[in-house]
Short mmCIF file of C-alpha atoms in Angstrom, two decimals:
data_model
loop_
_atom_site.label_atom_id
_atom_site.label_comp_id
_atom_site.label_asym_id
_atom_site.label_seq_id
_atom_site.Cartn_x
_atom_site.Cartn_y
_atom_site.Cartn_z
CA MET A 1 54.37 -87.31 81.81
CA ALA A 2 55.96 -83.78 82.67
CA TYR A 3 53.91 -80.77 82.18
CA GLN A 4 55.05 -78.59 79.42
CA PRO A 5 53.81 -75.06 79.26
CA LYS A 6 52.24 -73.64 76.19
CA LYS A 7 54.69 -71.26 73.97
CA ARG A 8 52.91 -67.90 73.35
CA LYS A 9 53.81 -66.02 70.53
CA MET A 10 54.74 -62.20 71.39
CA THR A 11 52.70 -60.06 69.65
CA ALA A 12 53.55 -56.33 69.33
CA GLU A 13 50.34 -54.07 69.32
CA ILE A 14 50.42 -50.13 69.34
CA ASN A 15 47.61 -48.78 71.07
CA VAL A 16 46.87 -45.77 68.75
CA VAL A 17 43.91 -44.25 70.81
CA PRO A 18 46.48 -42.10 72.79
CA TYR A 19 47.89 -40.76 69.42
CA ILE A 20 44.81 -39.70 68.11
CA ASP A 21 43.68 -38.13 71.21
CA VAL A 22 47.14 -36.12 71.12
CA MET A 23 46.62 -35.14 67.10
CA LEU A 24 43.06 -33.87 68.01
CA VAL A 25 44.35 -31.63 70.87
CA LEU A 26 46.93 -30.45 68.51
CA LEU A 27 44.69 -29.91 65.49
CA ILE A 28 42.20 -27.78 67.87
CA ILE A 29 45.25 -25.74 69.14
CA PHE A 30 46.30 -24.75 65.72
CA MET A 31 42.96 -24.04 64.72
CA VAL A 32 42.32 -21.72 67.62
CA THR A 33 45.92 -19.84 67.28
CA ALA A 34 45.69 -19.62 63.27
CA PRO A 35 43.79 -16.30 63.09
CA PHE A 36 46.11 -14.79 65.50
CA VAL A 37 49.04 -15.37 63.51
CA SER A 38 49.22 -12.46 61.05
CA GLN A 39 51.99 -12.17 58.37
CA GLY A 40 50.71 -8.83 57.12
CA VAL A 41 51.38 -5.27 57.79
CA ASP A 42 48.54 -2.71 58.20
CA VAL A 43 48.86 0.30 55.62
CA ASP A 44 46.87 3.56 56.73
CA LEU A 45 46.09 5.15 53.43
CA PRO A 46 45.50 8.86 52.91
CA GLN A 47 42.13 10.13 52.80
CA THR A 48 40.99 12.16 50.17
CA THR A 49 37.73 13.47 48.87
CA THR A 50 37.74 13.36 45.03
CA ALA A 51 39.31 9.98 44.41
CA GLU A 52 37.97 7.61 41.98
CA THR A 53 37.34 3.79 42.85
CA VAL A 54 39.13 1.21 41.21
CA ALA A 55 35.79 -0.11 39.46
CA GLU A 56 35.31 3.36 37.93
CA MET A 57 38.88 3.51 36.78
CA ASN A 58 38.89 -0.33 35.42
CA LYS A 59 35.15 -0.04 34.00
CA ASP A 60 36.44 -0.94 30.42
CA SER A 61 38.49 -4.08 31.70
CA ASP A 62 37.72 -6.92 33.99
CA ILE A 63 41.23 -7.68 34.48
CA PRO A 64 42.06 -7.15 38.37
CA PRO A 65 44.56 -4.39 39.13
CA ILE A 66 48.03 -5.02 40.44
CA ILE A 67 48.42 -3.87 43.84
CA VAL A 68 51.89 -2.57 45.21
CA GLU A 69 51.91 -1.56 48.67
CA VAL A 70 54.89 0.19 50.23
CA ASP A 71 54.76 0.25 54.46
CA LYS A 72 56.11 2.75 56.74
CA ASP A 73 58.99 0.98 57.01
CA GLY A 74 59.46 0.80 53.06
CA HIS A 75 58.88 -2.86 52.81
CA LEU A 76 56.91 -3.75 49.89
CA GLY A 77 54.20 -6.01 49.08
CA VAL A 78 52.19 -6.93 45.91
CA SER A 79 49.17 -8.45 44.85
CA ILE A 80 48.27 -9.72 41.21
CA ASP A 81 44.78 -11.32 40.42
CA ASN A 82 43.28 -10.34 43.63
CA ALA A 83 45.52 -13.03 45.42
CA ASP A 84 46.87 -12.32 48.96
CA MET A 85 49.18 -9.60 49.23
CA GLN A 86 52.60 -11.12 49.55
CA ARG A 87 54.81 -9.09 51.59
CA GLY A 88 58.64 -8.70 52.51
CA LEU A 89 59.59 -8.46 48.68
CA SER A 90 62.55 -6.97 47.41
CA LEU A 91 61.97 -3.94 44.96
CA GLN A 92 63.50 -6.34 42.20
CA GLU A 93 61.08 -9.38 43.05
CA VAL A 94 58.16 -6.72 42.87
CA LEU A 95 59.26 -5.56 39.29
CA ALA A 96 59.56 -8.90 38.21
CA ARG A 97 56.37 -10.04 39.03
CA VAL A 98 54.72 -6.75 37.69
CA LYS A 99 56.89 -7.21 34.41
CA ALA A 100 55.54 -10.73 34.05
CA GLN A 101 51.84 -9.82 34.46
CA MET A 102 52.22 -6.98 32.43
CA ALA A 103 53.80 -9.22 29.71
CA ALA A 104 50.54 -11.32 29.91
CA GLU A 105 47.86 -8.77 30.16
CA PRO A 106 49.30 -5.19 28.96
CA LYS A 107 46.16 -3.28 29.88
CA THR A 108 46.49 -4.22 33.60
CA LEU A 109 46.16 -1.00 35.69
CA VAL A 110 48.89 -0.85 38.29
CA MET A 111 47.99 0.79 41.74
CA VAL A 112 50.67 2.01 44.57
CA GLY A 113 49.37 2.10 48.18
CA GLY A 114 51.65 3.90 50.57
CA ASP A 115 50.85 4.12 54.41
CA GLY A 116 50.14 7.61 55.33
CA ARG A 117 53.43 7.65 57.59
CA THR A 118 55.71 6.21 54.62
CA PRO A 119 58.40 8.74 53.67
CA TYR A 120 57.79 10.21 50.48
CA ALA A 121 61.00 8.86 48.94
CA HIS A 122 60.06 5.53 49.25
CA ILE A 123 56.99 6.08 47.39
CA ILE A 124 58.96 7.88 44.78
CA GLU A 125 61.32 5.11 44.30
CA THR A 126 58.67 2.50 43.87
CA LEU A 127 56.93 4.97 41.18
CA ASP A 128 60.53 5.42 39.46
CA ALA A 129 61.08 1.75 39.26
CA LEU A 130 57.75 0.86 37.72
CA ASN A 131 58.42 3.40 35.00
CA GLN A 132 61.43 2.31 34.45
CA ALA A 133 60.09 -1.38 34.26
CA GLY A 134 57.63 -0.32 31.35
CA VAL A 135 54.72 0.52 33.52
CA GLY A 136 53.12 3.82 31.64
CA SER A 137 50.38 4.75 33.91
CA VAL A 138 50.40 3.96 37.76
CA GLY A 139 47.36 5.09 40.20
CA LEU A 140 47.77 6.12 43.70
CA MET A 141 45.77 4.47 46.39
CA THR A 142 43.58 6.31 48.91
CA GLU A 143 40.96 5.96 51.42
CA PRO A 144 37.52 7.84 50.97
CA LEU A 145 37.42 10.75 53.35
CA GLU A 146 34.92 10.27 56.21
CA GLN A 147 32.82 13.09 56.82
#
């Protein structure tokens, strides 16, 4: 009787432990670097001594204001319902979002904030476009003057 070797079945198994290690390292890298990734632009508002706060201006209503920002390069951003500022929008996109919110809540306060280094023309263009879009009253944002 001749010796016959046992035939073994080949099994294909993937060792997932190294993949889990790599994924955890990537997760840690993304968690550490996420705070350093900034999409926004800093806007340095002009300072005044007699400005009212938004709470004082909006005391009759609990609807959060619409905030339109113009940075020093003339780029626009908008925040509706206290959401994060959406930056890099065109004037038409900002107007469309403001019109939609004003149609839903006509008593919404609209505030325009411009960087202190923004050319006056950019602010006036924004105010004029908002006026043409049907916004009757616009507040200008400032910082309280530190004394």
